[in-house]
GROMACS .gro file of C-alpha atoms in nm:
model
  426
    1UNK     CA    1   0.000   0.000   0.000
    2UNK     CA    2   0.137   0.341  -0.094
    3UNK     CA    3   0.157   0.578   0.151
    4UNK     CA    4   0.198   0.895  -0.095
    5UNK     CA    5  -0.124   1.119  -0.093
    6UNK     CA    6  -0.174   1.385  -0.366
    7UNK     CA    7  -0.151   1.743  -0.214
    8UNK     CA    8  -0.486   1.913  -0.373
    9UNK     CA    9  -0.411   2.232  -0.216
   10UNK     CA   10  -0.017   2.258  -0.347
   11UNK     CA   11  -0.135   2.108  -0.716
   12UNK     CA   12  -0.426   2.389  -0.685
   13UNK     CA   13  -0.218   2.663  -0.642
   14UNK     CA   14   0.043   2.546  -0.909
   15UNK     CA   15  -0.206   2.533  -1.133
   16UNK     CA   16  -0.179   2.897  -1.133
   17UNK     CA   17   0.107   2.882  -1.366
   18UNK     CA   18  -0.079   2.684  -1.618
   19UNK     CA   19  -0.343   2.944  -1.574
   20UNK     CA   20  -0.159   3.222  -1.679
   21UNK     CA   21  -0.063   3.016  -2.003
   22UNK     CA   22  -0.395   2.987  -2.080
   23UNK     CA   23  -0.529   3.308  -2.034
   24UNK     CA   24  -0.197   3.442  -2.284
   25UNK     CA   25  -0.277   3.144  -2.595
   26UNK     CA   26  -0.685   3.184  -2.559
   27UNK     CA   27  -0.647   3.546  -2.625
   28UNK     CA   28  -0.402   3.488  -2.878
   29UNK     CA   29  -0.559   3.205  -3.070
   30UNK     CA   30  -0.888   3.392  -3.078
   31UNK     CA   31  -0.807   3.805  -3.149
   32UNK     CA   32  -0.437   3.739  -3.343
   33UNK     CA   33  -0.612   3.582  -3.636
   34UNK     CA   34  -0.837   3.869  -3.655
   35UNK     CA   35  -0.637   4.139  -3.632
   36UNK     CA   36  -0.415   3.935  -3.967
   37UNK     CA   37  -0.753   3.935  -4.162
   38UNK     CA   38  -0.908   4.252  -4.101
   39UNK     CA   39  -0.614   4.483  -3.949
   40UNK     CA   40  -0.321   4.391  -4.200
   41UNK     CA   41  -0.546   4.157  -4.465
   42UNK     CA   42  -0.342   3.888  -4.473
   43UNK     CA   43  -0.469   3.600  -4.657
   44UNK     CA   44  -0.553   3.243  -4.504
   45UNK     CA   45  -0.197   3.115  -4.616
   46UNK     CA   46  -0.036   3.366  -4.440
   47UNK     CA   47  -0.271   3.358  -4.133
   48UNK     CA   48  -0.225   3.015  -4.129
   49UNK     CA   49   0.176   3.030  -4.112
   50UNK     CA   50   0.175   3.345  -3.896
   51UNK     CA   51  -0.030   3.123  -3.635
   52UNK     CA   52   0.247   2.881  -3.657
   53UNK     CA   53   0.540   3.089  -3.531
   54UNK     CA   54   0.488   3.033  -3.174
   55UNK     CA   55   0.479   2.676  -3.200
   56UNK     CA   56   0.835   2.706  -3.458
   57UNK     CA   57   0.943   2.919  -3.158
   58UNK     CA   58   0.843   2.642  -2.918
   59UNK     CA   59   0.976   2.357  -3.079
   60UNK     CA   60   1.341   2.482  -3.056
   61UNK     CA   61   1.307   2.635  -2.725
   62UNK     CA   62   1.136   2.468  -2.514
   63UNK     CA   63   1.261   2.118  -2.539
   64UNK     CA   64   1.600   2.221  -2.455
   65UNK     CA   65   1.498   2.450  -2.208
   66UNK     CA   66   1.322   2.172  -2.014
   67UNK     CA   67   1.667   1.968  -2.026
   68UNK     CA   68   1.836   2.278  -1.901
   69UNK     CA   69   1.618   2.323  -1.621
   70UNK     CA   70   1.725   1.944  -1.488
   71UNK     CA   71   2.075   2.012  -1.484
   72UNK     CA   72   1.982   2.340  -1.317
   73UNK     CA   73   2.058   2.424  -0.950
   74UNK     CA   74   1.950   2.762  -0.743
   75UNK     CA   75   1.829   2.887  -0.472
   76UNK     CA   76   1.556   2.888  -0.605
   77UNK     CA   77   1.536   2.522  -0.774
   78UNK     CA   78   1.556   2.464  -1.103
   79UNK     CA   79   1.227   2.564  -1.259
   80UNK     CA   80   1.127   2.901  -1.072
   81UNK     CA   81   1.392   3.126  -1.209
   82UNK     CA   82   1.303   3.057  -1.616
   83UNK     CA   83   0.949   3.136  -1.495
   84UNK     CA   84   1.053   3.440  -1.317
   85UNK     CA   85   1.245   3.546  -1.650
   86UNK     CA   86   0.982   3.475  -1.894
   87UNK     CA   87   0.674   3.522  -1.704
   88UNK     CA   88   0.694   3.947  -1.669
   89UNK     CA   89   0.872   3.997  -2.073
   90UNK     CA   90   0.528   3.788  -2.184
   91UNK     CA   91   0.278   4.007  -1.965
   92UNK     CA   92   0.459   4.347  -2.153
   93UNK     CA   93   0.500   4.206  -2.483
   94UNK     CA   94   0.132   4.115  -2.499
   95UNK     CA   95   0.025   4.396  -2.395
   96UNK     CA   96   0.168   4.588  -2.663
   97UNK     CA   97   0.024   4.370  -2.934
   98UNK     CA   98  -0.272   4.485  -2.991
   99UNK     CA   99  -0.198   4.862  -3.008
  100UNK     CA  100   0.112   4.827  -3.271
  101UNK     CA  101  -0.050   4.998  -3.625
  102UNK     CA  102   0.211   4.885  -3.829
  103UNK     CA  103   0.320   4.522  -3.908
  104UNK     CA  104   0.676   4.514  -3.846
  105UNK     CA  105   0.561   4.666  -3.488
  106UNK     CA  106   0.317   4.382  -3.471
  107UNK     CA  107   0.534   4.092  -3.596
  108UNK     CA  108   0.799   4.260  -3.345
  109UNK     CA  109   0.571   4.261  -3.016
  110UNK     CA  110   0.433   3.885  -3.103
  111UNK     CA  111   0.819   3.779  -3.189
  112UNK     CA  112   0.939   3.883  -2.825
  113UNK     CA  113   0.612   3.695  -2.675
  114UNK     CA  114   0.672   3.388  -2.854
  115UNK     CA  115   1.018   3.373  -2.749
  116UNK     CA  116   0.943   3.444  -2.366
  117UNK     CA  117   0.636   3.226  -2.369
  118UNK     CA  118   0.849   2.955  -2.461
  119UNK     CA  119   1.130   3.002  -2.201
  120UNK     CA  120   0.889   2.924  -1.929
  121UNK     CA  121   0.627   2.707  -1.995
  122UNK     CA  122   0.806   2.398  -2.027
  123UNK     CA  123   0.972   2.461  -1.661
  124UNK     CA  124   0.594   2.534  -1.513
  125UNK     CA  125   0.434   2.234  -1.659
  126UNK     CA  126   0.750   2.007  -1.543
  127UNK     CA  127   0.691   2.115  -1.227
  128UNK     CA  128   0.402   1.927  -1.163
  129UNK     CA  129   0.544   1.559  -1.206
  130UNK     CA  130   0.823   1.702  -0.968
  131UNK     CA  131   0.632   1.728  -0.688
  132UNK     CA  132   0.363   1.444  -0.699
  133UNK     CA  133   0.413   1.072  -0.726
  134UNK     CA  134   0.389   0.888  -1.049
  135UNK     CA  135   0.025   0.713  -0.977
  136UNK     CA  136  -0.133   1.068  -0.869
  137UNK     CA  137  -0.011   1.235  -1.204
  138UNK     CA  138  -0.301   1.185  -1.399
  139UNK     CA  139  -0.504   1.351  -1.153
  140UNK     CA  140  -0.285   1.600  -1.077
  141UNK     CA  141  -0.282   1.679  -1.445
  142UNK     CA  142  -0.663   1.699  -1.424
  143UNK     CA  143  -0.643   1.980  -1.148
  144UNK     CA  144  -0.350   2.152  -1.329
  145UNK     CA  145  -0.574   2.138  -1.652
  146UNK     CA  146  -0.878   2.247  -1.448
  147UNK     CA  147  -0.681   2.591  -1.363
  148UNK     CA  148  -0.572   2.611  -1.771
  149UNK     CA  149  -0.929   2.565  -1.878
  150UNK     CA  150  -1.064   2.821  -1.639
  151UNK     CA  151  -0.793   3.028  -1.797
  152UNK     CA  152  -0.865   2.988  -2.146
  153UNK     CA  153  -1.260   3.023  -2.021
  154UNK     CA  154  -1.141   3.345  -1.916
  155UNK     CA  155  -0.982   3.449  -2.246
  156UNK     CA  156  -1.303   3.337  -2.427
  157UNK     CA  157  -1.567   3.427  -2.230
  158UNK     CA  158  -1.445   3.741  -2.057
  159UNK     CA  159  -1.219   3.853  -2.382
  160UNK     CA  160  -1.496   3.842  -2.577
  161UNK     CA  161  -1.707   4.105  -2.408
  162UNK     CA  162  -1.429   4.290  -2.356
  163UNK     CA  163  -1.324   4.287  -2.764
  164UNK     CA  164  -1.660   4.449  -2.831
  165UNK     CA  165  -1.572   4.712  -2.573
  166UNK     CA  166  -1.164   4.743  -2.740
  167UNK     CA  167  -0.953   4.529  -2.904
  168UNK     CA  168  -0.702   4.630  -2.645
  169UNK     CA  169  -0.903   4.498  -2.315
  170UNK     CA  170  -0.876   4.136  -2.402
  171UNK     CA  171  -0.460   4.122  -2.442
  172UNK     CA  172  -0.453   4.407  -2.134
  173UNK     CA  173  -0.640   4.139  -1.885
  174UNK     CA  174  -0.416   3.878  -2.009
  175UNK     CA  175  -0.065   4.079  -1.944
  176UNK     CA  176  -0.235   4.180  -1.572
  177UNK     CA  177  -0.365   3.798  -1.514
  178UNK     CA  178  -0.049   3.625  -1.633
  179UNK     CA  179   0.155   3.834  -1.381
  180UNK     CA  180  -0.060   3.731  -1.094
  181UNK     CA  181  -0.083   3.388  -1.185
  182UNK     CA  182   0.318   3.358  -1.157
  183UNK     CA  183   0.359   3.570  -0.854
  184UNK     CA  184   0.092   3.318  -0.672
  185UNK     CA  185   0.309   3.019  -0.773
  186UNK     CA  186   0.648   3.233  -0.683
  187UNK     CA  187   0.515   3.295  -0.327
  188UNK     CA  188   0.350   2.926  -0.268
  189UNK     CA  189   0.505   2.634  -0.474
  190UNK     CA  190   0.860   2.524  -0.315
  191UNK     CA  191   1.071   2.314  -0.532
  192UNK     CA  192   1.189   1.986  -0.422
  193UNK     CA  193   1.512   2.006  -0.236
  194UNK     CA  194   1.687   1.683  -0.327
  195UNK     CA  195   1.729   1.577  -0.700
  196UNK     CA  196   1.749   1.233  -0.826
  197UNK     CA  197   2.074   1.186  -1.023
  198UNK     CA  198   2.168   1.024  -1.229
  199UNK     CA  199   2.551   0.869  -1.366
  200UNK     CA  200   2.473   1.043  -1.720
  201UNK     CA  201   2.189   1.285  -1.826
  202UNK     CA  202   2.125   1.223  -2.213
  203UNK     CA  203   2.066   1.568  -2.367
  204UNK     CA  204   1.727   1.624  -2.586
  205UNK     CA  205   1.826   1.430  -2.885
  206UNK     CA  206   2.006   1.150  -2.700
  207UNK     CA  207   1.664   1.099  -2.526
  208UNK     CA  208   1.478   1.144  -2.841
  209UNK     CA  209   1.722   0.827  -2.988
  210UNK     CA  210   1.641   0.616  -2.707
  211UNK     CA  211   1.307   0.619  -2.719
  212UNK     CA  212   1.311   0.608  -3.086
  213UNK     CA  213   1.561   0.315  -3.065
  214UNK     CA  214   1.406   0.106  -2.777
  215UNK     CA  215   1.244  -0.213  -2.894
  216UNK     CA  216   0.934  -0.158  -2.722
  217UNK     CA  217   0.828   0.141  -2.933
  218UNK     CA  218   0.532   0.236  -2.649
  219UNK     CA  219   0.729   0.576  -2.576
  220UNK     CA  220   0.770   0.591  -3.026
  221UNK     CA  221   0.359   0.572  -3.031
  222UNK     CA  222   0.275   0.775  -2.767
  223UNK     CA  223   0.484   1.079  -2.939
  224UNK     CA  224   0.365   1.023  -3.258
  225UNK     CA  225   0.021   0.995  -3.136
  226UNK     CA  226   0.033   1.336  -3.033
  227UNK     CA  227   0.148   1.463  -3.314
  228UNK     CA  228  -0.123   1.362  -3.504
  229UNK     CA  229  -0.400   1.458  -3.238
  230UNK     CA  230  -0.240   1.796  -3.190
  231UNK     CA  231  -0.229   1.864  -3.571
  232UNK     CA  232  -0.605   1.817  -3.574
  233UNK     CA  233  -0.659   2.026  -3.227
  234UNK     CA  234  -0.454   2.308  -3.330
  235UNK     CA  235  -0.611   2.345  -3.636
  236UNK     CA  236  -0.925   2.367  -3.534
  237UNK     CA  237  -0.881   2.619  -3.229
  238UNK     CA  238  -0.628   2.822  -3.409
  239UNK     CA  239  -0.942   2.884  -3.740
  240UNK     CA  240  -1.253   2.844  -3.502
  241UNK     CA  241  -1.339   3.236  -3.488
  242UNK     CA  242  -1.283   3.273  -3.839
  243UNK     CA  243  -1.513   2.939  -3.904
  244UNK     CA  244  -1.752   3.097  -3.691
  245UNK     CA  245  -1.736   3.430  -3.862
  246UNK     CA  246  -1.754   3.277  -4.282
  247UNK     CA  247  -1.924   2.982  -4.215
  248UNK     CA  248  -2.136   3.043  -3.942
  249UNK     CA  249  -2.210   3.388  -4.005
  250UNK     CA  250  -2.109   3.485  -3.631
  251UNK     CA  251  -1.926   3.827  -3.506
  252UNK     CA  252  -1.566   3.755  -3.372
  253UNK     CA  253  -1.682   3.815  -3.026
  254UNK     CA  254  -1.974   3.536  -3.050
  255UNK     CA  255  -1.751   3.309  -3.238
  256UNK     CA  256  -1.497   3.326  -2.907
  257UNK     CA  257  -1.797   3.281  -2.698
  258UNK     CA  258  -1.935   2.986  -2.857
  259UNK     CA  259  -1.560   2.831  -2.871
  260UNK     CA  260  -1.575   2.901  -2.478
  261UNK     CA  261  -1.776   2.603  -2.476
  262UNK     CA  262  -1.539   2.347  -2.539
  263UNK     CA  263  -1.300   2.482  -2.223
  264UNK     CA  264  -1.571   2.509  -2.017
  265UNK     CA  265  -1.657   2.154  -2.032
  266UNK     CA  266  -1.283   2.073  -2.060
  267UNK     CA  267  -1.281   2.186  -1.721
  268UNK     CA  268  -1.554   2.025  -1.581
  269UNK     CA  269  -1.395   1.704  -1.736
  270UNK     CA  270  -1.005   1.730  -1.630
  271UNK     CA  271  -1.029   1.597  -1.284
  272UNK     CA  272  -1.293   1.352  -1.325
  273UNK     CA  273  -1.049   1.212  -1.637
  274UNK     CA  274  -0.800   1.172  -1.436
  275UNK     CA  275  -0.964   0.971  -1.176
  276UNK     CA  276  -1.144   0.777  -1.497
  277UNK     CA  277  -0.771   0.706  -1.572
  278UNK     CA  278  -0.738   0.588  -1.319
  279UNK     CA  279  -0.978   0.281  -1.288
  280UNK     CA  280  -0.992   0.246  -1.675
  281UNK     CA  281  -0.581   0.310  -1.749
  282UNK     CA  282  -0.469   0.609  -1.934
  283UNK     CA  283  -0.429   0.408  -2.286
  284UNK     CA  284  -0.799   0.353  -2.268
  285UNK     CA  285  -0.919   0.689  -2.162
  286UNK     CA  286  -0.666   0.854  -2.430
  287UNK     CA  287  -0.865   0.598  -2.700
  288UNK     CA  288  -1.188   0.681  -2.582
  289UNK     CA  289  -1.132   1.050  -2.584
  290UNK     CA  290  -0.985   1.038  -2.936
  291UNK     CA  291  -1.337   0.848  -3.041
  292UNK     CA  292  -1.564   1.115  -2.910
  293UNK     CA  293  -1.338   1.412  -3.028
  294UNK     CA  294  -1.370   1.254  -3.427
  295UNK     CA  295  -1.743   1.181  -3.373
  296UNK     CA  296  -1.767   1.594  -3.277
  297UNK     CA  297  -1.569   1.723  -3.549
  298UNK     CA  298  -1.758   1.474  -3.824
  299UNK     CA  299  -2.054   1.588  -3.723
  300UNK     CA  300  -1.959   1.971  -3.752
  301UNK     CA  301  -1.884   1.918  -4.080
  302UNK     CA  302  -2.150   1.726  -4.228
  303UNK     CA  303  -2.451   1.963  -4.025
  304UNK     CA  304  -2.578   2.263  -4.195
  305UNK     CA  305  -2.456   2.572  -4.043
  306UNK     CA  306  -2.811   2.684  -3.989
  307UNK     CA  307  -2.895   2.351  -3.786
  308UNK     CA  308  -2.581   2.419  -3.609
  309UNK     CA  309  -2.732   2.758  -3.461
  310UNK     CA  310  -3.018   2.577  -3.375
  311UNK     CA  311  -3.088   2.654  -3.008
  312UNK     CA  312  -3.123   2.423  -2.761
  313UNK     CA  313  -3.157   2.583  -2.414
  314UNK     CA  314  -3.105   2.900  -2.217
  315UNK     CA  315  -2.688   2.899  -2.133
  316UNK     CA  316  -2.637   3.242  -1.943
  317UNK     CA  317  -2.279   3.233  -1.961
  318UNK     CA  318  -2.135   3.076  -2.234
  319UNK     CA  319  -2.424   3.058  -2.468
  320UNK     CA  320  -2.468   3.285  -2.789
  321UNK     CA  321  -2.760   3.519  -2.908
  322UNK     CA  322  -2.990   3.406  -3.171
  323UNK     CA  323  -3.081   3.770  -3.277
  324UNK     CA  324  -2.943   4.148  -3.172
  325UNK     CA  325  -2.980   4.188  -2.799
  326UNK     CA  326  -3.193   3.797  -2.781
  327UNK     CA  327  -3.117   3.589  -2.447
  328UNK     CA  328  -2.798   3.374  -2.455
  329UNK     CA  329  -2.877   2.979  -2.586
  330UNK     CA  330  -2.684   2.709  -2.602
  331UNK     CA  331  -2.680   2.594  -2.964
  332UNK     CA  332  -2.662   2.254  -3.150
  333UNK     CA  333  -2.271   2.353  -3.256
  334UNK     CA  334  -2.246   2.431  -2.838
  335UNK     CA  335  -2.382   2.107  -2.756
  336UNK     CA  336  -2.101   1.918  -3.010
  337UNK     CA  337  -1.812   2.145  -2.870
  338UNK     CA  338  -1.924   1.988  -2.473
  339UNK     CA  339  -1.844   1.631  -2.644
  340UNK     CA  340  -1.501   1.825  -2.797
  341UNK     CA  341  -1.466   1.940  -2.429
  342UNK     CA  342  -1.537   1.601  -2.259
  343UNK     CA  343  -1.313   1.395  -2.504
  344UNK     CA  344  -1.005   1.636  -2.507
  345UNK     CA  345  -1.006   1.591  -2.158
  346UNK     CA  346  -0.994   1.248  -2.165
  347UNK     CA  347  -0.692   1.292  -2.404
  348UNK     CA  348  -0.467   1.625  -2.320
  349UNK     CA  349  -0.511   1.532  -1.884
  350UNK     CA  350  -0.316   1.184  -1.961
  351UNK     CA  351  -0.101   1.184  -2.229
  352UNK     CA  352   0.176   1.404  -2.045
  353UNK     CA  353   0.158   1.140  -1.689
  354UNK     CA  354   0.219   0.887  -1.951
  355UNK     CA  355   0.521   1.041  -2.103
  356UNK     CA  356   0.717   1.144  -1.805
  357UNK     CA  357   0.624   0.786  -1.644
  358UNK     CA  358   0.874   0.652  -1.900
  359UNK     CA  359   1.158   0.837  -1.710
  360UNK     CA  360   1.313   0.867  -1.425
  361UNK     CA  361   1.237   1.160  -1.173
  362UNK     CA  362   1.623   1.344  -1.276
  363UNK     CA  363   1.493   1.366  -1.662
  364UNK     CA  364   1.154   1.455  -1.645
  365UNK     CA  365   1.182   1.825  -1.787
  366UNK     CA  366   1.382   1.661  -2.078
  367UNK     CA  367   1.071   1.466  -2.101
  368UNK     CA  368   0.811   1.706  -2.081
  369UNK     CA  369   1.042   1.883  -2.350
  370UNK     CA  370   1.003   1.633  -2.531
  371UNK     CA  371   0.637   1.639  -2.496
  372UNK     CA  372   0.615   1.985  -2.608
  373UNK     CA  373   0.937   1.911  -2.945
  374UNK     CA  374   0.616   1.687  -3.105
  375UNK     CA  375   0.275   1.861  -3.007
  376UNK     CA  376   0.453   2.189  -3.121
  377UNK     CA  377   0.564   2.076  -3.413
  378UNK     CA  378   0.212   1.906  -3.476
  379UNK     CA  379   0.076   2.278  -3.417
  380UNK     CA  380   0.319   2.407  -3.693
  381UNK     CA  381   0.165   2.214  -3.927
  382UNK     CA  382  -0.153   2.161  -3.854
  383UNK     CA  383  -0.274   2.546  -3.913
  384UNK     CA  384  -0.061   2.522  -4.262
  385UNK     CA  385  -0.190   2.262  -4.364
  386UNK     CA  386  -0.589   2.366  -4.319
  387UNK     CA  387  -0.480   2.734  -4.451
  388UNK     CA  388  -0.402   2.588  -4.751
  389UNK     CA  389  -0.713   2.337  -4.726
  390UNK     CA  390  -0.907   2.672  -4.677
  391UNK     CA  391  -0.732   2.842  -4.909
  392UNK     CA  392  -0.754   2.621  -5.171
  393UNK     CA  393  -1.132   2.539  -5.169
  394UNK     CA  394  -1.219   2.907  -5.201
  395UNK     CA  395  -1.247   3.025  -4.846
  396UNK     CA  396  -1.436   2.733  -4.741
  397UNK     CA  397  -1.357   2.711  -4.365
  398UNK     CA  398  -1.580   2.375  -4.277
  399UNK     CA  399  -1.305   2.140  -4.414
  400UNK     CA  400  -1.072   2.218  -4.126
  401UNK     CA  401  -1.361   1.959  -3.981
  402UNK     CA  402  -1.311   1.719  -4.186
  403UNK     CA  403  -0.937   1.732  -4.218
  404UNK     CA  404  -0.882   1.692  -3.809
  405UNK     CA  405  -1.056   1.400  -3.729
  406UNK     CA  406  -0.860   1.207  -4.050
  407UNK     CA  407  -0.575   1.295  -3.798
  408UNK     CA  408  -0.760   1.189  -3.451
  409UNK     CA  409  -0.786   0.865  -3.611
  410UNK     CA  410  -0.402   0.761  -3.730
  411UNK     CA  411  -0.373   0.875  -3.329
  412UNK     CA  412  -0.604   0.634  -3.228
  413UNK     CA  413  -0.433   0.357  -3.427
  414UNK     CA  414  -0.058   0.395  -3.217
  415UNK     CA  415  -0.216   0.429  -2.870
  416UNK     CA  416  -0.341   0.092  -3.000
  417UNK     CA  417  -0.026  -0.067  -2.990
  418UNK     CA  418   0.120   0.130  -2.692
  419UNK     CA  419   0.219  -0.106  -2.344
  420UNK     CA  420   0.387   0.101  -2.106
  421UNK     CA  421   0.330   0.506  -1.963
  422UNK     CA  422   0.043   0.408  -1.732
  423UNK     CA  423   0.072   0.481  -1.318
  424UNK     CA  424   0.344   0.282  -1.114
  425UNK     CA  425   0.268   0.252  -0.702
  426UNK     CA  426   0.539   0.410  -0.523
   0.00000   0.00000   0.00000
């Protein structure tokens, strides 16, 4: 019997962190694309690609950043001071996005937040295998998650009230919110003290030969299973407000809203998923999410857009108006973005546990890096790939639907054949 517990209040407030990320990236994802279409009339190509750079920034950061940060040691550990860095150049350079007229200024302000983004998210994520035990990471995840979706909620929900106010509001509550989110986990999460060591740490590309190389290709699946699932996701939340606005004939503020679905009930699902994960194992859960996810995107695509703003019920919050100044209702597209919310929960709360569960506890931020090398790179070329789609069927935005789940289901086929990443007793 295992006597480690999981500390709920600690994973809480670290969660924080993971907040602040998502507040930064919902903003981002939803007002950026925008601001390239109607601001600077860039054309879906170019939208596409521009929406790639902070993943292209990611890729060769991060990873090598979260190896960094395990041969680090300070005072202050070895994760806190890249956050400490990052966290404050982020706030200002997002802050200035929105007002920069010119786009040189713009490309400028989003190149220095891209670049500080990535310096510190792999270091706050990593942090949460380092202080919880290996069977209480999927849950952990969940709660982490949790504080992420209530960020991105946030971003949505709030940002898109606030856009109809000024552009500017949206990107000046992130700067002010990311700042706070970092000073809570500053002031309350303490590093572990002691280290495990180890005789040799394998740098990024070592690690990504041995797992590559090892003839149980489990950790070879699970990486290229999230490639594929991220090229799908990211495509899909990087075009949604501009499939809202040409294909569902929505303003970019009701567009965000009605996106704002999907992290709400990605919320509501992250810490049950984790405790589904673990009765059911995190191979299943991952399977069953990536089922439900295709289902939802299938049937987005095949629907009428006037069936999809069919409403369904009154949804205060979240929910869109029908007509100029009408009550808020949840709509038929709302009700297939809760089953988007639901099953990437099921997916995104387990598939990091599983990854740093192939490692010992000295390499987990070369881990998570690596975690981060193939869902960015899935990012980078998921948006290019549906802004040529888009491009190239006349500014039809729907196929992005049917595009994604083609890739949800070549994910589905490794977890199939992946054995090990699931929760070991300590």
């Amino acid at each position: 019997m295992s006597s480690a517990r999981l500390n709920y209040g600690k994973t809480f407030l670290l969660g924080f962190g993971f907040f602040g990320v998502s507040v930064i990236w919902g903003v981002y994802n939803a007002f950026v694309p925008i601001f390239l279409a109607d601001k600077f009339e860039l054309s879906p190509v170019l939208i596409g690609f521009f929406m790639t750079l902070d993943n292209i920034a990611a890729l060769f950061i991060q990873p090598p950043v979260g190896a960094w940060s395990d041969k680090l040691r300070s005072p202050m550990g070895r994760r806190i001071p890249f956050i400490l860095i990052g966290a404050p150049i982020t706030a200002l350079a997002f802050g200035l996005i929105p007002i920069a007229a010119v786009l040189p200024l713009f490309v400028a302000c989003t190149s220095t937040l891209l670049l500080s983004a990535a310096l510190w998210r792999t270091p706050v994520v990593a942090l949460m295998p380092d202080i919880t035990p290996s069977e209480f990471r999927s849950q952990a995840n969940g709660i982490i998650n949790f504080m992420g979706g209530i960020g991105t909620i946030v971003a949505l929900q709030t940002g898109g009230m606030l856009y109809k106010m000024s552009p500017n509001f949206p990107f000046w509550l992130g700067s002010g919110l990311v700042l706070v989110a970092v000073l809570i986990v500053y002031l309350f999460i303490e590093e572990p003290k002691e280290y495990e060591t180890a005789e040799e740490q394998p740098g990024m590309l070592a690690s990504l030969k041995e797992v590559f190389s090892n003839p149980d290709k489990s950790g070879m699946r699970i990486l290229l299973a999230i490639f594929f699932w991220f090229i799908g996701f990211s495509a899909v939340e990087t075009f949604f407000t501009l499939y809202a606005k040409n294909h569902l004939g929505l303003n970019e503020g009701d567009g965000a809203t009605l996106l704002s679905v999907l992290p709400l009930f990605f919320v509501l699902s992250a810490i049950p998923s984790g405790f589904v994960a673990g009765k059911l194992g995190r191979r299943t859960t991952i399977a069953t999410g990536l089922i439900i996810l295709t289902i939802m995107l299938i049937l987005l695509f095949i629907t009428p857009a006037e069936a999809l703003l069919t409403g369904i019920a009154p949804l205060p919050l979240v929910g869109i108006p029908l007509v100029e100044g009408g009550a808020r209702m949840l709509t038929l597209a709302g009700v297939l973005l809760i089953l988007g919310g639901i099953g990437w929960a099921f997916i995104n709360i387990n598939s990091l546990p599983m990854i740093v569960d192939l490692t010992s506890a000295a390499r987990i931020g070369t881990f998570t890096g690596l975690y981060y090398m193939f869902s960015t790179f899935s990012a980078i070329v998921g948006p290019n790939v549906n802004g040529w789609a888009v491009q190239l069927t006349g500014g039809n935005y729907n196929i992005i639907m049917l595009i994604a789940p083609f890739f949800m289901l070549i994910a589905l086929g490794l977890m199939m054949g992946v054995k090990k990443g699931e929760a070991t007793v300590s």
